[in-house]
C-alpha positions as MATLAB code, in Angstrom:
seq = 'XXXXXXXXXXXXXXXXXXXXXXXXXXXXXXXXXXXXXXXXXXXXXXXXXXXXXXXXXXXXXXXXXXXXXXXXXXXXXXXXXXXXXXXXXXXXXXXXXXXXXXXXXXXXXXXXXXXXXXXXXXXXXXXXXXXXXXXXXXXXXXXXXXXXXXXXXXXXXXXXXXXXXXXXXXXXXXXXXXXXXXXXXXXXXXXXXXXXXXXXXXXXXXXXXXXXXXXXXXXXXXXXXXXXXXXXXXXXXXXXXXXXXXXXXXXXXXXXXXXXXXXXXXXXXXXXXXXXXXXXXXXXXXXXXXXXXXXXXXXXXXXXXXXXXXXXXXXXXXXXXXXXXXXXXXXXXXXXXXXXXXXXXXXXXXXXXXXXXXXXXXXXXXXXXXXXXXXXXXXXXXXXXXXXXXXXXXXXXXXXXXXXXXXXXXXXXXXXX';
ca = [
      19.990 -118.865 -106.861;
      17.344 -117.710 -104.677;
      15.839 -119.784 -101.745;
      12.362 -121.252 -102.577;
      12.261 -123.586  -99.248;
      11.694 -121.390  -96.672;
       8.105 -121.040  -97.136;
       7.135 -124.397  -96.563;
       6.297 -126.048  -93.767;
       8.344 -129.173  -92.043;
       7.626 -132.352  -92.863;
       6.700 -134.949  -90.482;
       9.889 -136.146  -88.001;
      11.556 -139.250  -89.892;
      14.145 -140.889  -88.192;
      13.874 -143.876  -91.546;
      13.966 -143.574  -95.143;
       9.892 -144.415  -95.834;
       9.119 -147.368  -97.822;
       6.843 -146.884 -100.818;
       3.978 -149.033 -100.426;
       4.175 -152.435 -102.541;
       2.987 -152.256 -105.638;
       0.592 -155.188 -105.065;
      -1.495 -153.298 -102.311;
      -1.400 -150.316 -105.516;
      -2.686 -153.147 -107.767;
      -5.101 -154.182 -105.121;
      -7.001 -150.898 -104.479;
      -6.726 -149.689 -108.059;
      -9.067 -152.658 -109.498;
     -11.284 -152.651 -106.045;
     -11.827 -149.330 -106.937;
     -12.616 -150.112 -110.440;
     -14.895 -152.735 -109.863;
     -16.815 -150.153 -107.170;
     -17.034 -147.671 -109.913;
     -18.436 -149.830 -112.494;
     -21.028 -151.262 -110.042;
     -22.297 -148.046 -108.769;
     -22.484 -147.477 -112.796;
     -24.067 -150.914 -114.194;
     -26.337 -150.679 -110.851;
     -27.381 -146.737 -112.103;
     -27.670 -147.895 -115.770;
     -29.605 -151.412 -115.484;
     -32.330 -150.098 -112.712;
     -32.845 -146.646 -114.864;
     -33.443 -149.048 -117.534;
     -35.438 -151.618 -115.782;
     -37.634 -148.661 -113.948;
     -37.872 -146.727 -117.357;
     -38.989 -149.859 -119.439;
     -41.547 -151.142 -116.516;
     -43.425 -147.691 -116.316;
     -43.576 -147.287 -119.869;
     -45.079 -150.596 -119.848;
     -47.545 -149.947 -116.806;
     -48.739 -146.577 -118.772;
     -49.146 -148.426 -122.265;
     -51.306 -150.705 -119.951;
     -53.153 -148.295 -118.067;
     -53.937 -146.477 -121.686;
     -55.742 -149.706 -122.958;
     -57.658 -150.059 -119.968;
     -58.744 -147.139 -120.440;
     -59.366 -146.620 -123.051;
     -61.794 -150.112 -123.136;
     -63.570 -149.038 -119.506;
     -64.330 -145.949 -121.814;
     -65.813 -147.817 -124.490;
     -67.663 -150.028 -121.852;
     -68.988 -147.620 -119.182;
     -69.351 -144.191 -120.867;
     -71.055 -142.213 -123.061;
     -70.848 -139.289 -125.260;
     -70.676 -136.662 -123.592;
     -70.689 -137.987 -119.859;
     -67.493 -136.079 -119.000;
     -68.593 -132.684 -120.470;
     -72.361 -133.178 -118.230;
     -70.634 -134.583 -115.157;
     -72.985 -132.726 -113.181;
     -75.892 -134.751 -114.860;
     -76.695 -137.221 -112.082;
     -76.430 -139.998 -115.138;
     -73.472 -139.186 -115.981;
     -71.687 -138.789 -112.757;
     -73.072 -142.247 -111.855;
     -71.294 -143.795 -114.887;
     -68.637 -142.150 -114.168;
     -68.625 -143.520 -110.789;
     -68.549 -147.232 -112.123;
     -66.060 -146.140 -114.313;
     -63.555 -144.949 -111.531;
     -64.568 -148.331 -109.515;
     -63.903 -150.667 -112.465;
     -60.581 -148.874 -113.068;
     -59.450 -149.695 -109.281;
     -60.322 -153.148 -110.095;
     -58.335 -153.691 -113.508;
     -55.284 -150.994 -112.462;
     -53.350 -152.233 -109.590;
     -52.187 -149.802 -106.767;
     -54.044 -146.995 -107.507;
     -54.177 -144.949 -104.715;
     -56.387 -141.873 -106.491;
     -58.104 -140.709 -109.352;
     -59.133 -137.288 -111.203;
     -61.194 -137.303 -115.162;
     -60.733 -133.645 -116.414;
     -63.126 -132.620 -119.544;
     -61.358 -131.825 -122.859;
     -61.226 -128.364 -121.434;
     -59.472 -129.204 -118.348;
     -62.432 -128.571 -116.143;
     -62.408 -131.658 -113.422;
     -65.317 -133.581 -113.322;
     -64.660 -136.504 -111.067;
     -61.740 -137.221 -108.736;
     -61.880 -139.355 -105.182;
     -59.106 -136.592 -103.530;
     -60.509 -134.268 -100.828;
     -58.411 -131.111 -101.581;
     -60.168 -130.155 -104.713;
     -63.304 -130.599 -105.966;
     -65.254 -131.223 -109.027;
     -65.657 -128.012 -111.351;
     -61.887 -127.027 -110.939;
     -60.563 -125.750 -113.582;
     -56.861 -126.706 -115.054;
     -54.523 -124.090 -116.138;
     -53.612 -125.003 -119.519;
     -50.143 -123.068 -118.280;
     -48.512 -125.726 -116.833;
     -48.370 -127.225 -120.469;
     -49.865 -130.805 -119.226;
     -53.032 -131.403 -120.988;
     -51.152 -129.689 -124.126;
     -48.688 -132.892 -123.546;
     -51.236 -135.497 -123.195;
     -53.207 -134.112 -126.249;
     -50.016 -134.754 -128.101;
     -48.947 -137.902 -126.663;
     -51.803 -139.626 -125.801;
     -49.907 -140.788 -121.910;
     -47.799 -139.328 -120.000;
     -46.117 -140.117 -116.398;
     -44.673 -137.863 -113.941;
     -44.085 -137.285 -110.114;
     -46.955 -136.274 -107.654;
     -47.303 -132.897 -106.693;
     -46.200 -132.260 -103.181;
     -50.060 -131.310 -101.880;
     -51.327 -135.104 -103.133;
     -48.640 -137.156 -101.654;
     -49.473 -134.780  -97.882;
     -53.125 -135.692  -98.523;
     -52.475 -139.494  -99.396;
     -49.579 -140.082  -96.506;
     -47.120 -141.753  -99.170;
     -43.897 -141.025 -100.614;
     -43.651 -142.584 -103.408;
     -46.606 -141.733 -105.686;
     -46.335 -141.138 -109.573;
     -49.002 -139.736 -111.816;
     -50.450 -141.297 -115.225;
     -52.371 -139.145 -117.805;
     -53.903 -140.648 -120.655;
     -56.838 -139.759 -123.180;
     -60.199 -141.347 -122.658;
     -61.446 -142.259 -126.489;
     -64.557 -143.821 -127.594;
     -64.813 -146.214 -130.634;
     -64.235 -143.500 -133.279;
     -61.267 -142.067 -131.466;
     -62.631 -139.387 -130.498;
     -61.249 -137.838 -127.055;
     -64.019 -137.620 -124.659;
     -61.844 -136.220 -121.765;
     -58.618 -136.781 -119.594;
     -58.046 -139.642 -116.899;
     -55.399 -139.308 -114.080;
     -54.582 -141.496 -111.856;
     -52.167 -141.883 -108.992;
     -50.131 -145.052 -108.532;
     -48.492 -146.157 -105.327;
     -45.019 -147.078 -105.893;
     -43.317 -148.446 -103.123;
     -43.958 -152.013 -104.297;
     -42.145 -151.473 -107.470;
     -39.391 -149.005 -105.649;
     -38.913 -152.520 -103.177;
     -38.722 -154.179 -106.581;
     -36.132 -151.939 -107.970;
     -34.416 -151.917 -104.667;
     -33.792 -155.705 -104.544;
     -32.171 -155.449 -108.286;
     -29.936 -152.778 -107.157;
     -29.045 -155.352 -103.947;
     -28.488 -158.416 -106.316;
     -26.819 -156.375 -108.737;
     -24.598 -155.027 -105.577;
     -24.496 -158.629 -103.482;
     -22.654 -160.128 -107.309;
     -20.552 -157.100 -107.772;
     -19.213 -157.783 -104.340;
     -18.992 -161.221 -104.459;
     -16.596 -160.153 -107.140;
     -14.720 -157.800 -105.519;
     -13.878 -160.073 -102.685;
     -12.885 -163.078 -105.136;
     -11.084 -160.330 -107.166;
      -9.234 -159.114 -104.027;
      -8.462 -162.637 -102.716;
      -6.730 -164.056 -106.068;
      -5.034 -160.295 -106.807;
      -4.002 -160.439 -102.813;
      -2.350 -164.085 -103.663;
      -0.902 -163.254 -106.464;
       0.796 -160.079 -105.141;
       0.936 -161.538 -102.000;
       5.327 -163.207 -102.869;
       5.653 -160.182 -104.784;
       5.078 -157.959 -101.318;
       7.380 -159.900  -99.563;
      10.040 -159.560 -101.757;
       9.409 -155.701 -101.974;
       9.561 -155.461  -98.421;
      12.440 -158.036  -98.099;
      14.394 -155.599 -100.736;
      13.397 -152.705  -98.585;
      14.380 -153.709  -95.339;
      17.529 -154.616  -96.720;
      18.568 -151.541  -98.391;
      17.444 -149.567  -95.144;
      19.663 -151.672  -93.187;
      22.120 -150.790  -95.880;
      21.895 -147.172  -94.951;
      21.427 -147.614  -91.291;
      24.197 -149.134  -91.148;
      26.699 -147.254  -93.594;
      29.550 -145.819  -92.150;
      29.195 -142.986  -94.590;
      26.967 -140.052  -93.485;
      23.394 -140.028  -95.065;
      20.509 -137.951  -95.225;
      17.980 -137.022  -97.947;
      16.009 -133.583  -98.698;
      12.857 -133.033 -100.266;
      12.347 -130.616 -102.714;
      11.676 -127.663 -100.223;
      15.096 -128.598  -98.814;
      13.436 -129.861  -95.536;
      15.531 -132.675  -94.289;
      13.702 -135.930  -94.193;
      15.703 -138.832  -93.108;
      18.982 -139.237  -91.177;
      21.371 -141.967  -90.666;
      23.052 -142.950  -87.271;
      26.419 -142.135  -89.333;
      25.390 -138.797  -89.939;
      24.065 -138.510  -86.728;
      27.798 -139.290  -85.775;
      29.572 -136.886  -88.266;
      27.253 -133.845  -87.039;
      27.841 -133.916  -83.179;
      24.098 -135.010  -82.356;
      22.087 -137.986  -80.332;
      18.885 -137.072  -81.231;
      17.278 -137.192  -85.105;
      14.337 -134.342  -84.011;
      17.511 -132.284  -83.809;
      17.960 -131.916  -87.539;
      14.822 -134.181  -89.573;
      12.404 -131.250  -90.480;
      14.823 -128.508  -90.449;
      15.897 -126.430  -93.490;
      19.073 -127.173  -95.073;
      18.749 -123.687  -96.672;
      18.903 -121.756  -93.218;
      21.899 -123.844  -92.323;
      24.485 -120.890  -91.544;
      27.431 -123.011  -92.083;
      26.119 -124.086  -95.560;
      25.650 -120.681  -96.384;
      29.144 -120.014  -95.315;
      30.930 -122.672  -97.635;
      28.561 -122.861 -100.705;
      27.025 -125.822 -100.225;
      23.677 -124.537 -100.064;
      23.931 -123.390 -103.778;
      25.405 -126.981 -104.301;
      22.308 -128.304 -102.650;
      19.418 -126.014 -104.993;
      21.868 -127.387 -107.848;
      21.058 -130.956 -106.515;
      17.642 -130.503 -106.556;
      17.576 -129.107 -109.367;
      18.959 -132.120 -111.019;
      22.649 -131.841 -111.188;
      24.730 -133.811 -109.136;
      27.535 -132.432 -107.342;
      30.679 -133.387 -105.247;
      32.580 -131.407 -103.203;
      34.841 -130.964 -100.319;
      34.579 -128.093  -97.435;
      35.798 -127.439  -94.308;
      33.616 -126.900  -91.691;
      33.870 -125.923  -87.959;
      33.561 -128.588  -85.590;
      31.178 -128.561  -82.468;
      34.191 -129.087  -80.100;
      35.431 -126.340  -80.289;
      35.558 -122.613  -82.007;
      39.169 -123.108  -83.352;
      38.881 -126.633  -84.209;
      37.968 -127.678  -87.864;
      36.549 -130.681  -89.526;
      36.648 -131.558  -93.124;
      33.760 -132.749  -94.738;
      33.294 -134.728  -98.089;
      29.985 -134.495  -99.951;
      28.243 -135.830 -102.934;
      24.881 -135.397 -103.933;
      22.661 -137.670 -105.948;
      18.776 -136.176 -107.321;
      16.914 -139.256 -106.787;
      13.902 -139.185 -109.724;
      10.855 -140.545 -110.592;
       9.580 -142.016 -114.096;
       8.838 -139.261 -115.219;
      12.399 -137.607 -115.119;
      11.309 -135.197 -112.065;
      13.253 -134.839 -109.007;
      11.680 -135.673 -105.946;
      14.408 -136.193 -103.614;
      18.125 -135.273 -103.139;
      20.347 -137.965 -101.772;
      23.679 -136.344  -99.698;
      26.777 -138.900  -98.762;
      28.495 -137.041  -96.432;
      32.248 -138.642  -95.187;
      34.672 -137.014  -92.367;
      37.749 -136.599  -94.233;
      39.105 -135.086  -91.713;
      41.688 -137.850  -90.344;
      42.651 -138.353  -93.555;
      43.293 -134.355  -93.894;
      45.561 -134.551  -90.935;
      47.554 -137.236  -92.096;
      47.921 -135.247  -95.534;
      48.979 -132.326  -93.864;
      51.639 -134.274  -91.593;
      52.763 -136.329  -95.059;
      53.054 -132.463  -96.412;
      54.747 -130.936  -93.318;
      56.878 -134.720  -93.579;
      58.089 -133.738  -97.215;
      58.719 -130.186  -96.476;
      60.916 -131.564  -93.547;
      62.718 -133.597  -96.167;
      62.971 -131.277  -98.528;
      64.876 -128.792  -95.778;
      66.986 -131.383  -94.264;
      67.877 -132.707  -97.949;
      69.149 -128.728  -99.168;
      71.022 -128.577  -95.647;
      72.799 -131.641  -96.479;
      73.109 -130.637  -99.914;
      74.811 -127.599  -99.501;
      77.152 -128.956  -96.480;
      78.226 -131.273  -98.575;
      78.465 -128.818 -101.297;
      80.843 -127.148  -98.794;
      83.017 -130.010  -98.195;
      83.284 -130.054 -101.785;
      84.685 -126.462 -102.011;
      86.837 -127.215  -99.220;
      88.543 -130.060 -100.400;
      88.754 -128.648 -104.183;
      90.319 -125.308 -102.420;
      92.664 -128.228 -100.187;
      93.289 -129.774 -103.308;
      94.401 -126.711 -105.500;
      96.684 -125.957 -102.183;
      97.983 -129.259 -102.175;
      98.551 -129.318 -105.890;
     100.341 -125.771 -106.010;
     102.770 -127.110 -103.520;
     103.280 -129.707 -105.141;
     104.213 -127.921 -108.248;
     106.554 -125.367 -106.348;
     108.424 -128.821 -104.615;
     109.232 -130.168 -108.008;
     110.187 -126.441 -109.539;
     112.518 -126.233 -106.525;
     113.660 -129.944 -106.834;
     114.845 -129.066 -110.302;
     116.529 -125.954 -109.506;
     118.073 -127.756 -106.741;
     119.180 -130.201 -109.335;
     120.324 -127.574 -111.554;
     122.497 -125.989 -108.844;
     123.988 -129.093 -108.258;
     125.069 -129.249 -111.570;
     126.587 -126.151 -111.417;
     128.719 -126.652 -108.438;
     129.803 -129.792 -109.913;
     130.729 -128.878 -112.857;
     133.026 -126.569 -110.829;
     134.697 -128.426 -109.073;
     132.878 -128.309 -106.061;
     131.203 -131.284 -104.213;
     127.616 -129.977 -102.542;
     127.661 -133.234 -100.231;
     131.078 -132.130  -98.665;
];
């Protein structure tokens, strides 16, 4: 299996496993961060709303006043002869009147029906201009009757303010008929200050609700952290205090925690030694297997295994090593982390080998004994078939004794005498 973990850069020095942050303080900033979201939105939505239906309103109104100012101060055919001194004095009581009745109006233009200007309060251009019918607004205001839309960049320069909208709307007499074109310039910052304080009420409730919503979510959570923390603490001091070697790898194989017990097991005094390294470009894993035994971990098998591995003592001296490997998950079934339990074995090695070494004595001192008693045993059978021939020959030569005896008495002869 090919090493993927080199690549990557070392992660922060760790000398603890890091506690997850409560779920609570999760909880906590997921709905502050809802609540933010959805007042930025009802803020955006309600003022769009409340600015929409208010200058829809204020050109509706501007449209009837005009149209009755029209009724009242002009005639037939005043816009078309502006240059009549009649008519550009009516048209001049027009414009006044229309100050008076339409609030914060900070200029005025009337344009003929065919878009020539014939009265207008601004400086920059003057009576007689004539309006493209390119830019497609008098084509929009013959359709719609009104229309609203920002200030050009040259009229709010030449009127010193910021916020300035236009209004259009067609200047009819009794009959309906359009006698011209009436634009006029409002000054907005009074309703933008308007709007403004909605979106702060809007914002000063939202928040108000955020910090009541943070306060009864932070008491509610509040045992619930403890206990988390309480849990964590313990199982950390469950690991810091093992007396079985621990240390976890992320998924790069960078090392990210170490216990003191492993600290022990390895030779070193100092965590920076090892946390951030790459179990991968260990040369002794490489050596004994275990760093296909570690990819296998992380890949979501779990493994155990024992190797032998040379101590830090010395070149000659070994150390045995048992290891198991745990892929620590999340929900989702992916591995994240790889647990490793590492135990020295390595006394209890020794005494297996002396237990071995023990038996094999045994078993030599046991066939010794074995076959020097087996040896007596021959001896003493080979003593006893001795014995037992002799015995045999006494009695044949008892009984011929007995027999000659017989003989000689028989004969006369005594074999005592």
């Amino acid at each position: 299996m090919e090493n993927t973990a080199k690549s990557h850069g070392a992660v922060p020095h760790l000398q603890k496993i890091q506690q997850k942050k409560p779920v609570a303080k999760k909880t906590i900033l997921l709905i502050a961060t809802t609540i933010v979201i959805l007042g930025i939105g009802v803020t955006f939505y309600f003022t769009n709303i409340i600015e929409k239906f208010f200058w829809e309103a204020h050109t509706s109104s501007v449209a009837d006043v005009t149209h009755e100012l029209t009724i009242h101060y002009l005639k037939n055919g005043d816009v078309e002869n502006w240059q009549n001194a009649e008519s550009n004095a009516r048209l001049d009581e027009f414009a006044k009147e229309a100050k008076e009745y339409i609030p914060n109006t900070a200029a005025m233009k009337i344009y003929s029906t065919d878009g020539i200007l014939a009265w207008t309060d601004l400086k920059r251009v003057q009576p007689g201009y004539q309006k493209s019918e390119s830019d497609g607004q008098l084509a929009q205001v013959r359709a719609n009757k009104k229309m609203i839309m920002p200030a050009g960049e040259a009229t709010k320069n030449e009127l010193g303010k910021e916020s300035l909208l236009e209004v259009w709307s067609t200047m009819e007499d009794r009959d309906g008929n359009t006698l011209g074109y009436f634009e006029i310039y409002f000054d907005t910052s009074n309703i933008q200050t308007f709007i403004n304080e909605i979106k702060y009420s809007i914002w000063a409730v939202i928040l108000t609700m955020l910090g009541i919503v943070l306060i009864l979510t932070k008491l509610a959570f509040r045992e619930q952290d403890i206990r988390i923390m309480e849990q964590a603490e313990y199982l950390n001091g469950i690991i810091e205090q093992s007396p079985i070697g621990i240390y976890t790898v992320n998924t790069n194989g960078f090392i990210e925690s170490y216990n003191p017990a492993m600290m022990r097991i390895s030779g070193i005094t100092d965590t920076n030694e090892t946390i951030g390294k790459n179990v991968f470009d260990t040369t002794t894993h490489q050596k004994n297997g275990l760093d296909k035994l570690l990819m296998s971990g992380l890949g979501g098998v779990p493994f155990e295994t024992e190797v032998e591995v040379e101590s830090s003592l010395g070149e000659h001296k070994k150390t045995y090593r048992h290891y198991y490997g745990v892929p620590l998950k999340n929900p989702a079934g992916d591995v994240e982390h790889l647990l490793v339990m590492v135990e020295d074995i390595t006394g209890r090695k020794e005494l297996e080998r002396k237990v071995a070494e023990h038996t094999e004595d045994l078993e030599s001192n046991v066939n010794e004994r074995t076959k020097s008693l087996q040896d007596k045993i021959d001896e003493l059978e080979r003593f006893q078939r001795l014995t037992v021939d002799r015995e045999i020959r006494m009695t044949e030569l008892k009984q011929e004794i007995e027999k000659m005896r017989a003989k000689l008495e028989s004969s006369g002869i005594n074999p005592n005498s």
